[in-house]
PDB file of C-alpha atoms in Angstrom:
ATOM      1  CA  MET A  26     -21.689  39.885  61.617  1.00 50.00           C
ATOM      2  CA  SER A  27     -19.297  37.054  60.977  1.00 55.00           C
ATOM      3  CA  PRO A  28     -20.317  34.490  58.364  1.00 57.00           C
ATOM      4  CA  ASN A  29     -21.965  31.408  59.775  1.00 62.00           C
ATOM      5  CA  TRP A  30     -19.470  28.622  59.034  1.00 59.00           C
ATOM      6  CA  PHE A  31     -21.800  26.079  60.544  1.00 66.00           C
ATOM      7  CA  LYS A  32     -24.367  26.743  57.848  1.00 66.00           C
ATOM      8  CA  TYR A  33     -22.960  23.976  55.650  1.00 68.00           C
ATOM      9  CA  ALA A  34     -22.800  21.615  58.616  1.00 75.00           C
ATOM     10  CA  SER A  35     -26.546  21.221  58.262  1.00 86.00           C
ATOM     11  CA  PRO A  36     -27.579  18.326  55.988  1.00 89.00           C
ATOM     12  CA  ALA A  37     -30.384  20.446  54.482  1.00 91.00           C
ATOM     13  CA  THR A  38     -27.887  23.013  53.121  1.00 91.00           C
ATOM     14  CA  PHE A  39     -25.056  20.585  52.367  1.00 93.00           C
ATOM     15  CA  TYR A  40     -27.252  18.225  50.315  1.00 95.00           C
ATOM     16  CA  PRO A  41     -27.788  20.607  47.344  1.00 95.00           C
ATOM     17  CA  LEU A  42     -24.177  21.878  47.550  1.00 95.00           C
ATOM     18  CA  ALA A  43     -22.827  18.326  47.339  1.00 96.00           C
ATOM     19  CA  GLY A  44     -25.173  17.690  44.412  1.00 96.00           C
ATOM     20  CA  LYS A  45     -23.622  20.612  42.509  1.00 96.00           C
ATOM     21  CA  MET A  46     -20.058  19.469  43.293  1.00 97.00           C
ATOM     22  CA  ILE A  47     -20.402  15.827  42.246  1.00 97.00           C
ATOM     23  CA  PRO A  48     -20.423  16.298  38.413  1.00 98.00           C
ATOM     24  CA  TRP A  49     -17.315  18.520  38.570  1.00 98.00           C
ATOM     25  CA  PHE A  50     -15.326  15.980  40.560  1.00 98.00           C
ATOM     26  CA  ALA A  51     -16.652  13.037  38.555  1.00 98.00           C
ATOM     27  CA  TRP A  52     -15.807  14.535  35.148  1.00 98.00           C
ATOM     28  CA  SER A  53     -12.405  15.760  36.342  1.00 98.00           C
ATOM     29  CA  ALA A  54     -11.683  12.248  37.598  1.00 98.00           C
ATOM     30  CA  ALA A  55     -12.711  10.696  34.259  1.00 98.00           C
ATOM     31  CA  LEU A  56     -10.644  13.173  32.256  1.00 98.00           C
ATOM     32  CA  LEU A  57      -7.551  12.810  34.451  1.00 98.00           C
ATOM     33  CA  ALA A  58      -7.852   9.012  34.403  1.00 98.00           C
ATOM     34  CA  ALA A  59      -8.002   9.049  30.586  1.00 98.00           C
ATOM     35  CA  VAL A  60      -4.852  11.195  30.383  1.00 97.00           C
ATOM     36  CA  GLY A  61      -3.101   9.207  33.138  1.00 97.00           C
ATOM     37  CA  LEU A  62      -3.899   5.830  31.543  1.00 96.00           C
ATOM     38  CA  TYR A  63      -2.695   7.069  28.156  1.00 96.00           C
ATOM     39  CA  LEU A  64       0.588   8.277  29.660  1.00 95.00           C
ATOM     40  CA  GLY A  65       0.979   5.152  31.771  1.00 94.00           C
ATOM     41  CA  LEU A  66       0.047   2.457  29.287  1.00 95.00           C
ATOM     42  CA  VAL A  67       1.076   4.005  25.946  1.00 94.00           C
ATOM     43  CA  VAL A  68       3.540   6.886  26.325  1.00 93.00           C
ATOM     44  CA  ALA A  69       5.722   5.771  29.258  1.00 92.00           C
ATOM     45  CA  PRO A  70       8.587   3.554  28.094  1.00 90.00           C
ATOM     46  CA  THR A  71       9.186  -0.041  29.192  1.00 90.00           C
ATOM     47  CA  ASP A  72      11.236  -0.177  32.396  1.00 88.00           C
ATOM     48  CA  PHE A  73      14.763  -1.519  31.904  1.00 83.00           C
ATOM     49  CA  GLN A  74      14.591  -3.684  35.046  1.00 84.00           C
ATOM     50  CA  GLN A  75      10.958  -4.741  35.420  1.00 87.00           C
ATOM     51  CA  GLY A  76       9.839  -4.706  31.795  1.00 89.00           C
ATOM     52  CA  ASP A  77       6.197  -3.743  31.393  1.00 92.00           C
ATOM     53  CA  ALA A  78       5.133  -5.222  34.739  1.00 92.00           C
ATOM     54  CA  TYR A  79       5.928  -1.906  36.416  1.00 93.00           C
ATOM     55  CA  ARG A  80       2.907  -0.324  34.658  1.00 95.00           C
ATOM     56  CA  ILE A  81       0.773  -1.625  37.524  1.00 96.00           C
ATOM     57  CA  ILE A  82       2.283   1.275  39.498  1.00 95.00           C
ATOM     58  CA  PHE A  83      -0.183   3.679  37.842  1.00 96.00           C
ATOM     59  CA  ILE A  84      -3.082   2.185  39.783  1.00 97.00           C
ATOM     60  CA  HIS A  85      -1.268   0.534  42.682  1.00 97.00           C
ATOM     61  CA  VAL A  86       0.373   3.621  44.172  1.00 96.00           C
ATOM     62  CA  PRO A  87      -2.627   5.984  43.782  1.00 97.00           C
ATOM     63  CA  ALA A  88      -4.935   3.352  45.341  1.00 98.00           C
ATOM     64  CA  ALA A  89      -2.507   2.701  48.209  1.00 97.00           C
ATOM     65  CA  TRP A  90      -2.120   6.426  48.912  1.00 97.00           C
ATOM     66  CA  MET A  91      -5.904   6.911  48.834  1.00 97.00           C
ATOM     67  CA  SER A  92      -6.480   3.913  51.111  1.00 98.00           C
ATOM     68  CA  MET A  93      -4.382   5.546  53.848  1.00 98.00           C
ATOM     69  CA  PHE A  94      -5.478   9.106  53.172  1.00 98.00           C
ATOM     70  CA  LEU A  95      -9.203   8.254  53.197  1.00 98.00           C
ATOM     71  CA  TYR A  96      -8.775   6.459  56.501  1.00 98.00           C
ATOM     72  CA  VAL A  97      -7.247   9.582  58.060  1.00 98.00           C
ATOM     73  CA  VAL A  98     -10.044  11.748  56.635  1.00 98.00           C
ATOM     74  CA  MET A  99     -12.645   9.285  57.968  1.00 98.00           C
ATOM     75  CA  ALA A 100     -10.988   9.416  61.404  1.00 98.00           C
ATOM     76  CA  ILE A 101     -10.953  13.241  61.382  1.00 97.00           C
ATOM     77  CA  TRP A 102     -14.683  13.349  60.586  1.00 97.00           C
ATOM     78  CA  SER A 103     -15.248  10.760  63.325  1.00 97.00           C
ATOM     79  CA  ALA A 104     -13.319  12.891  65.828  1.00 97.00           C
ATOM     80  CA  LEU A 105     -15.382  15.950  64.898  1.00 95.00           C
ATOM     81  CA  ALA A 106     -18.571  13.903  65.245  1.00 95.00           C
ATOM     82  CA  LEU A 107     -17.523  12.640  68.665  1.00 95.00           C
ATOM     83  CA  GLY A 108     -16.337  16.050  69.847  1.00 94.00           C
ATOM     84  CA  PHE A 109     -19.134  18.274  68.570  1.00 91.00           C
ATOM     85  CA  ASN A 110     -21.916  15.715  68.126  1.00 87.00           C
ATOM     86  CA  THR A 111     -22.534  17.015  64.596  1.00 88.00           C
ATOM     87  CA  ARG A 112     -24.678  14.851  62.343  1.00 89.00           C
ATOM     88  CA  LEU A 113     -22.989  15.780  59.092  1.00 93.00           C
ATOM     89  CA  SER A 114     -19.498  14.835  60.340  1.00 95.00           C
ATOM     90  CA  ALA A 115     -20.716  11.380  61.318  1.00 96.00           C
ATOM     91  CA  MET A 116     -22.434  10.983  57.949  1.00 96.00           C
ATOM     92  CA  MET A 117     -19.230  11.977  56.129  1.00 97.00           C
ATOM     93  CA  ALA A 118     -17.258   9.383  58.098  1.00 97.00           C
ATOM     94  CA  GLN A 119     -19.903   6.779  57.240  1.00 97.00           C
ATOM     95  CA  ALA A 120     -19.818   7.779  53.554  1.00 98.00           C
ATOM     96  CA  ILE A 121     -16.043   7.478  53.190  1.00 98.00           C
ATOM     97  CA  ALA A 122     -15.636   3.957  54.636  1.00 98.00           C
ATOM     98  CA  PRO A 123     -16.823   1.899  51.610  1.00 98.00           C
ATOM     99  CA  THR A 124     -14.715   3.901  49.123  1.00 98.00           C
ATOM    100  CA  GLY A 125     -11.728   3.559  51.459  1.00 98.00           C
ATOM    101  CA  ALA A 126     -12.244  -0.191  51.667  1.00 98.00           C
ATOM    102  CA  LEU A 127     -12.428  -0.342  47.886  1.00 98.00           C
ATOM    103  CA  MET A 128      -9.164   1.582  47.448  1.00 98.00           C
ATOM    104  CA  THR A 129      -7.500  -0.745  49.966  1.00 98.00           C
ATOM    105  CA  PHE A 130      -8.745  -3.778  48.045  1.00 98.00           C
ATOM    106  CA  ILE A 131      -7.405  -2.341  44.768  1.00 98.00           C
ATOM    107  CA  ALA A 132      -4.021  -1.627  46.396  1.00 98.00           C
ATOM    108  CA  LEU A 133      -3.777  -5.206  47.701  1.00 98.00           C
ATOM    109  CA  TRP A 134      -5.032  -6.842  44.511  1.00 98.00           C
ATOM    110  CA  THR A 135      -2.828  -4.858  42.125  1.00 97.00           C
ATOM    111  CA  GLY A 136       0.097  -5.376  44.507  1.00 96.00           C
ATOM    112  CA  ALA A 137      -0.408  -9.133  44.268  1.00 97.00           C
ATOM    113  CA  PHE A 138      -0.391  -9.035  40.467  1.00 96.00           C
ATOM    114  CA  TRP A 139       2.721  -6.900  40.527  1.00 95.00           C
ATOM    115  CA  GLY A 140       4.457  -9.061  43.112  1.00 94.00           C
ATOM    116  CA  ARG A 141       4.024 -12.292  41.178  1.00 94.00           C
ATOM    117  CA  PRO A 142       6.115 -11.332  38.094  1.00 93.00           C
ATOM    118  CA  THR A 143       8.683  -9.276  40.056  1.00 90.00           C
ATOM    119  CA  TRP A 144       9.124 -11.150  43.356  1.00 90.00           C
ATOM    120  CA  GLY A 145       7.791 -14.535  42.327  1.00 91.00           C
ATOM    121  CA  THR A 146       4.848 -14.510  44.742  1.00 93.00           C
ATOM    122  CA  TYR A 147       1.347 -13.055  44.887  1.00 95.00           C
ATOM    123  CA  TRP A 148       1.462 -12.673  48.643  1.00 95.00           C
ATOM    124  CA  ALA A 149       3.912 -12.669  51.542  1.00 92.00           C
ATOM    125  CA  TRP A 150       3.311 -11.975  55.229  1.00 93.00           C
ATOM    126  CA  ASP A 151       5.506  -8.972  54.957  1.00 91.00           C
ATOM    127  CA  ALA A 152       5.119  -5.854  57.152  1.00 93.00           C
ATOM    128  CA  ARG A 153       3.827  -3.572  54.403  1.00 94.00           C
ATOM    129  CA  MET A 154       1.350  -6.071  52.985  1.00 95.00           C
ATOM    130  CA  THR A 155       0.131  -7.344  56.348  1.00 96.00           C
ATOM    131  CA  SER A 156      -0.484  -3.846  57.710  1.00 97.00           C
ATOM    132  CA  GLU A 157      -2.350  -2.906  54.519  1.00 97.00           C
ATOM    133  CA  LEU A 158      -4.483  -6.048  54.933  1.00 98.00           C
ATOM    134  CA  ILE A 159      -5.243  -4.946  58.506  1.00 98.00           C
ATOM    135  CA  LEU A 160      -6.352  -1.605  57.048  1.00 98.00           C
ATOM    136  CA  LEU A 161      -8.877  -3.481  54.897  1.00 98.00           C
ATOM    137  CA  PHE A 162     -10.149  -5.298  58.003  1.00 98.00           C
ATOM    138  CA  LEU A 163     -10.435  -1.981  59.864  1.00 98.00           C
ATOM    139  CA  TYR A 164     -12.580  -0.524  57.082  1.00 98.00           C
ATOM    140  CA  LEU A 165     -14.717  -3.674  56.975  1.00 98.00           C
ATOM    141  CA  GLY A 166     -14.957  -3.617  60.774  1.00 98.00           C
ATOM    142  CA  VAL A 167     -16.226  -0.019  60.782  1.00 98.00           C
ATOM    143  CA  ILE A 168     -18.806  -0.889  58.100  1.00 98.00           C
ATOM    144  CA  ALA A 169     -19.906  -4.074  59.884  1.00 98.00           C
ATOM    145  CA  LEU A 170     -20.151  -2.337  63.263  1.00 98.00           C
ATOM    146  CA  ARG A 171     -22.469   0.257  61.733  1.00 96.00           C
ATOM    147  CA  HIS A 172     -24.793  -2.480  60.470  1.00 95.00           C
ATOM    148  CA  ALA A 173     -24.750  -4.208  63.860  1.00 97.00           C
ATOM    149  CA  ILE A 174     -26.193  -1.178  65.728  1.00 96.00           C
ATOM    150  CA  ASP A 175     -29.765  -0.111  64.978  1.00 94.00           C
ATOM    151  CA  ASP A 176     -29.689   3.397  66.462  1.00 95.00           C
ATOM    152  CA  PRO A 177     -27.699   5.561  64.011  1.00 93.00           C
ATOM    153  CA  ARG A 178     -26.458   8.022  66.649  1.00 93.00           C
ATOM    154  CA  ARG A 179     -25.081   5.191  68.794  1.00 95.00           C
ATOM    155  CA  ALA A 180     -23.584   3.611  65.698  1.00 96.00           C
ATOM    156  CA  ASP A 181     -21.884   6.960  64.946  1.00 96.00           C
ATOM    157  CA  ARG A 182     -20.175   6.942  68.333  1.00 96.00           C
ATOM    158  CA  ALA A 183     -19.128   3.294  68.253  1.00 97.00           C
ATOM    159  CA  CYS A 184     -17.791   3.569  64.691  1.00 97.00           C
ATOM    160  CA  GLY A 185     -16.050   6.824  65.597  1.00 97.00           C
ATOM    161  CA  VAL A 186     -14.176   5.205  68.460  1.00 97.00           C
ATOM    162  CA  LEU A 187     -13.174   2.220  66.297  1.00 97.00           C
ATOM    163  CA  ALA A 188     -12.057   4.490  63.430  1.00 97.00           C
ATOM    164  CA  LEU A 189      -9.947   6.616  65.774  1.00 97.00           C
ATOM    165  CA  THR A 190      -8.324   3.585  67.400  1.00 97.00           C
ATOM    166  CA  GLY A 191      -7.425   2.232  63.965  1.00 97.00           C
ATOM    167  CA  VAL A 192      -5.461   5.364  63.040  1.00 97.00           C
ATOM    168  CA  VAL A 193      -2.476   3.799  64.832  1.00 97.00           C
ATOM    169  CA  ASN A 194      -2.174   1.459  61.837  1.00 97.00           C
ATOM    170  CA  ILE A 195      -1.560   4.295  59.338  1.00 97.00           C
ATOM    171  CA  PRO A 196       2.003   5.218  60.423  1.00 96.00           C
ATOM    172  CA  ILE A 197       2.714   1.484  60.703  1.00 96.00           C
ATOM    173  CA  ILE A 198       1.805   1.015  57.028  1.00 95.00           C
ATOM    174  CA  TYR A 199       3.677   4.124  55.963  1.00 94.00           C
ATOM    175  CA  PHE A 200       6.919   3.453  57.835  1.00 92.00           C
ATOM    176  CA  SER A 201       6.809  -0.363  57.611  1.00 92.00           C
ATOM    177  CA  VAL A 202       9.331  -0.364  54.754  1.00 88.00           C
ATOM    178  CA  GLN A 203      11.811   1.518  56.947  1.00 87.00           C
ATOM    179  CA  TRP A 204      11.155  -0.180  60.280  1.00 90.00           C
ATOM    180  CA  TRP A 205      11.349  -3.764  59.099  1.00 87.00           C
ATOM    181  CA  ASN A 206      13.185  -5.681  56.435  1.00 82.00           C
ATOM    182  CA  SER A 207      10.487  -5.743  53.851  1.00 79.00           C
ATOM    183  CA  LEU A 208      10.062  -7.440  50.517  1.00 83.00           C
ATOM    184  CA  HIS A 209       8.232  -4.290  49.500  1.00 87.00           C
ATOM    185  CA  GLN A 210      10.422  -1.558  48.081  1.00 80.00           C
ATOM    186  CA  GLY A 211      10.792   1.778  49.831  1.00 77.00           C
ATOM    187  CA  SER A 212       9.072   4.958  48.655  1.00 75.00           C
ATOM    188  CA  SER A 213       9.866   6.000  45.110  1.00 74.00           C
ATOM    189  CA  VAL A 214       8.479   9.444  45.781  1.00 71.00           C
ATOM    190  CA  SER A 215       9.318  11.578  48.787  1.00 68.00           C
ATOM    191  CA  LEU A 216       9.377  15.250  49.646  1.00 61.00           C
ATOM    192  CA  THR A 217      13.055  15.261  50.586  1.00 67.00           C
ATOM    193  CA  LYS A 218      14.710  13.348  47.720  1.00 68.00           C
ATOM    194  CA  ALA A 219      14.472  13.539  43.957  1.00 66.00           C
ATOM    195  CA  PRO A 220      12.000  10.895  42.763  1.00 68.00           C
ATOM    196  CA  ALA A 221      13.583   7.559  41.863  1.00 69.00           C
ATOM    197  CA  MET A 222      11.793   7.258  38.575  1.00 77.00           C
ATOM    198  CA  ALA A 223      11.609   8.817  35.118  1.00 81.00           C
ATOM    199  CA  ALA A 224       9.696  12.096  34.772  1.00 87.00           C
ATOM    200  CA  ILE A 225       7.056  10.663  32.449  1.00 90.00           C
ATOM    201  CA  MET A 226       6.337   7.770  34.834  1.00 91.00           C
ATOM    202  CA  LEU A 227       6.080  10.173  37.761  1.00 92.00           C
ATOM    203  CA  THR A 228       3.759  12.489  35.812  1.00 94.00           C
ATOM    204  CA  GLY A 229       1.463   9.588  34.894  1.00 95.00           C
ATOM    205  CA  MET A 230       1.388   8.390  38.481  1.00 95.00           C
ATOM    206  CA  LEU A 231       0.590  11.842  39.877  1.00 96.00           C
ATOM    207  CA  ILE A 232      -2.181  12.387  37.337  1.00 97.00           C
ATOM    208  CA  MET A 233      -3.674   8.988  38.241  1.00 97.00           C
ATOM    209  CA  SER A 234      -3.435   9.945  41.919  1.00 97.00           C
ATOM    210  CA  LEU A 235      -5.349  13.147  41.273  1.00 98.00           C
ATOM    211  CA  ALA A 236      -7.965  11.117  39.376  1.00 98.00           C
ATOM    212  CA  ALA A 237      -8.257   8.751  42.358  1.00 98.00           C
ATOM    213  CA  TRP A 238      -8.712  11.732  44.674  1.00 97.00           C
ATOM    214  CA  PHE A 239     -11.475  13.248  42.583  1.00 98.00           C
ATOM    215  CA  TYR A 240     -13.154   9.869  42.126  1.00 98.00           C
ATOM    216  CA  ALA A 241     -13.119   9.276  45.898  1.00 98.00           C
ATOM    217  CA  ILE A 242     -14.548  12.754  46.561  1.00 98.00           C
ATOM    218  CA  ALA A 243     -17.340  12.267  43.988  1.00 98.00           C
ATOM    219  CA  ALA A 244     -18.217   8.772  45.282  1.00 98.00           C
ATOM    220  CA  SER A 245     -18.178   9.894  48.937  1.00 98.00           C
ATOM    221  CA  LEU A 246     -20.359  12.921  48.206  1.00 98.00           C
ATOM    222  CA  ALA A 247     -22.814  10.761  46.248  1.00 98.00           C
ATOM    223  CA  ARG A 248     -22.917   8.334  49.177  1.00 98.00           C
ATOM    224  CA  VAL A 249     -23.313  11.036  51.830  1.00 97.00           C
ATOM    225  CA  ARG A 250     -26.360  12.332  49.950  1.00 97.00           C
ATOM    226  CA  ILE A 251     -27.871   8.850  50.031  1.00 97.00           C
ATOM    227  CA  ILE A 252     -27.117   8.581  53.752  1.00 97.00           C
ATOM    228  CA  MET A 253     -28.773  11.970  54.368  1.00 96.00           C
ATOM    229  CA  ILE A 254     -31.987  10.888  52.668  1.00 95.00           C
ATOM    230  CA  GLU A 255     -31.892   7.552  54.469  1.00 94.00           C
ATOM    231  CA  ARG A 256     -31.300   9.023  57.924  1.00 93.00           C
ATOM    232  CA  GLU A 257     -33.340  12.223  57.689  1.00 92.00           C
ATOM    233  CA  ARG A 258     -36.380  10.882  55.857  1.00 88.00           C
ATOM    234  CA  GLY A 259     -39.524  12.232  57.418  1.00 87.00           C
ATOM    235  CA  ALA A 260     -37.893  15.674  57.734  1.00 91.00           C
ATOM    236  CA  ALA A 261     -39.694  18.388  55.778  1.00 91.00           C
ATOM    237  CA  TRP A 262     -36.689  19.301  53.605  1.00 92.00           C
ATOM    238  CA  ILE A 263     -36.369  15.716  52.386  1.00 93.00           C
ATOM    239  CA  SER A 264     -39.987  15.345  51.336  1.00 91.00           C
ATOM    240  CA  GLU A 265     -39.771  18.685  49.515  1.00 90.00           C
ATOM    241  CA  LEU A 266     -36.900  17.504  47.258  1.00 92.00           C
ATOM    242  CA  THR A 267     -37.963  17.093  43.622  1.00 92.00           C
ATOM    243  CA  GLU A 268     -36.125  13.777  43.342  1.00 93.00           C
ATOM    244  CA  VAL A 269     -38.053  12.428  46.347  1.00 93.00           C
ATOM    245  CA  ARG A 270     -41.415  13.632  45.050  1.00 91.00           C
ATOM    246  CA  ASN A 271     -40.740  12.066  41.641  1.00 90.00           C
ATOM    247  CA  ALA A 272     -39.306   8.812  43.021  1.00 84.00           C
TER     248      ALA A 272
ATOM    249  CA  MET B   6      -2.721  -3.736  18.848  1.00 75.00           C
ATOM    250  CA  SER B   7      -2.103  -7.299  20.034  1.00 83.00           C
ATOM    251  CA  THR B   8       1.453  -6.356  20.982  1.00 86.00           C
ATOM    252  CA  PHE B   9      -0.052  -3.622  23.156  1.00 89.00           C
ATOM    253  CA  PHE B  10      -2.245  -6.148  24.979  1.00 87.00           C
ATOM    254  CA  ALA B  11       0.617  -8.647  25.256  1.00 87.00           C
ATOM    255  CA  MET B  12       2.712  -6.095  27.200  1.00 89.00           C
ATOM    256  CA  ASN B  13       5.860  -8.086  26.391  1.00 87.00           C
ATOM    257  CA  GLY B  14       4.579 -11.112  28.243  1.00 88.00           C
ATOM    258  CA  TYR B  15       3.234  -9.242  31.282  1.00 92.00           C
ATOM    259  CA  GLY B  16      -0.263  -8.831  29.819  1.00 92.00           C
ATOM    260  CA  PHE B  17      -1.895 -11.320  32.202  1.00 95.00           C
ATOM    261  CA  TYR B  18      -0.634  -9.474  35.300  1.00 95.00           C
ATOM    262  CA  ILE B  19      -1.270  -5.975  33.998  1.00 95.00           C
ATOM    263  CA  TRP B  20      -4.785  -6.658  32.712  1.00 96.00           C
ATOM    264  CA  SER B  21      -5.733  -8.656  35.818  1.00 96.00           C
ATOM    265  CA  ALA B  22      -4.735  -5.649  37.920  1.00 96.00           C
ATOM    266  CA  TYR B  23      -6.356  -2.993  35.719  1.00 97.00           C
ATOM    267  CA  GLY B  24      -9.431  -5.126  34.977  1.00 97.00           C
ATOM    268  CA  ALA B  25     -10.208  -5.844  38.641  1.00 97.00           C
ATOM    269  CA  ALA B  26      -9.706  -2.178  39.568  1.00 97.00           C
ATOM    270  CA  ALA B  27     -12.095  -1.064  36.803  1.00 97.00           C
ATOM    271  CA  LEU B  28     -14.598  -3.755  37.789  1.00 98.00           C
ATOM    272  CA  VAL B  29     -14.810  -2.776  41.460  1.00 97.00           C
ATOM    273  CA  LEU B  30     -15.164   0.919  40.570  1.00 97.00           C
ATOM    274  CA  VAL B  31     -18.050   0.089  38.210  1.00 97.00           C
ATOM    275  CA  ILE B  32     -19.634  -2.080  40.925  1.00 97.00           C
ATOM    276  CA  GLU B  33     -19.377   0.803  43.416  1.00 97.00           C
ATOM    277  CA  LEU B  34     -21.016   3.238  40.984  1.00 97.00           C
ATOM    278  CA  LEU B  35     -23.846   0.802  40.164  1.00 98.00           C
ATOM    279  CA  ALA B  36     -24.380   0.090  43.880  1.00 97.00           C
ATOM    280  CA  LEU B  37     -24.578   3.833  44.595  1.00 98.00           C
ATOM    281  CA  ARG B  38     -27.123   4.279  41.804  1.00 97.00           C
ATOM    282  CA  SER B  39     -29.391   1.468  42.945  1.00 97.00           C
ATOM    283  CA  ARG B  40     -29.144   2.483  46.611  1.00 97.00           C
ATOM    284  CA  ARG B  41     -30.036   6.077  45.718  1.00 97.00           C
ATOM    285  CA  LYS B  42     -33.080   4.848  43.818  1.00 96.00           C
ATOM    286  CA  SER B  43     -34.300   2.786  46.751  1.00 96.00           C
ATOM    287  CA  VAL B  44     -33.767   5.476  49.440  1.00 96.00           C
ATOM    288  CA  LEU B  45     -35.558   8.074  47.306  1.00 95.00           C
ATOM    289  CA  GLU B  46     -38.484   5.674  46.932  1.00 95.00           C
ATOM    290  CA  GLU B  47     -38.478   4.985  50.687  1.00 93.00           C
ATOM    291  CA  ALA B  48     -38.353   8.713  51.505  1.00 94.00           C
ATOM    292  CA  ARG B  49     -41.342   9.365  49.239  1.00 93.00           C
ATOM    293  CA  LEU B  50     -43.303   6.590  50.969  1.00 92.00           C
ATOM    294  CA  THR B  51     -42.378   7.904  54.436  1.00 89.00           C
ATOM    295  CA  GLY B  52     -43.508  11.426  53.545  1.00 85.00           C
ATOM    296  CA  PRO B  53     -43.179  14.387  55.897  1.00 87.00           C
ATOM    297  CA  GLU B  54     -43.633  13.543  59.544  1.00 79.00           C
ATOM    298  CA  ASP B  55     -44.961  15.831  62.293  1.00 60.00           C
ATOM    299  CA  GLU B  56     -43.026  18.784  63.733  1.00 54.00           C
ATOM    300  CA  ASP B  57     -41.336  16.924  66.570  1.00 54.00           C
ATOM    301  CA  ASN B  58     -39.659  14.435  64.276  1.00 50.00           C
ATOM    302  CA  PRO B  59     -36.443  13.146  65.869  1.00 52.00           C
ATOM    303  CA  ALA B  60     -34.194  13.741  62.863  1.00 53.00           C
ATOM    304  CA  GLU B  61     -35.107  17.428  62.819  1.00 47.00           C
ATOM    305  CA  ALA B  62     -34.979  17.916  66.574  1.00 46.00           C
ATOM    306  CA  ALA B  63     -31.521  16.339  66.877  1.00 48.00           C
ATOM    307  CA  GLY B  64     -30.083  19.537  65.332  1.00 44.00           C
TER     308      GLY B  64
END
């Protein structure tokens, strides 16, 4: 007999599994962030061109990467939900949206405070920044659409379609610095070239990115558990949970 | 210590960026905690429903 891969697609079995995973991701995120911040703010030397302003990179780049990556993950879950009509996929898509919006906000905010000392402006209607702002609106649109529809299964489908349509914006953000003359610099890190920064700076940035990943996983899992209780309440497995009985 | 926070004159920009990022993460975690508390409470009040409950039947 082949193993039943759909076993964990059931909220009743995924709920306790997610509960066991959350502390691991949360503590890894905290530990990595502590190391990354130490490297970024204390160990890494002052940049010869930008002075210390460049240190914003240690949160800006991880948040910007996560903002795009989480959107793609949300869209994949939405596609699975639309294609297979699976409850858990739709709940995962719903759980990721707020954390994605938050990462997008951090990317925009830290970008503004990096732009001011280096370019002389907090904001410009530049291709990279404008498309990232549209990403924030897409996340907020998905969240708002969910709240506008009372029936959760209908909301799943509507949000899924919106999320999938919005994917077109991701390559626009990513390639904007190549396609248009942008105030924003090109990628400092790529798979094909040697990174255009010192090893210690790169290490700090990658560690912070890993921390952002683990944080986003922990927050999304915590949120998907809340969504499960909210949407499945009345089901026997929910009322049997110790945390529900003791609430 | 104060030279660390001054960041050679870039302190305002760096700490505005880091401070806001830390603040929104803390807000998210607090929001998750309070929402969890309220849905658990709601689920307890709802209690188990009969066999043909829609959430179960939806599969």
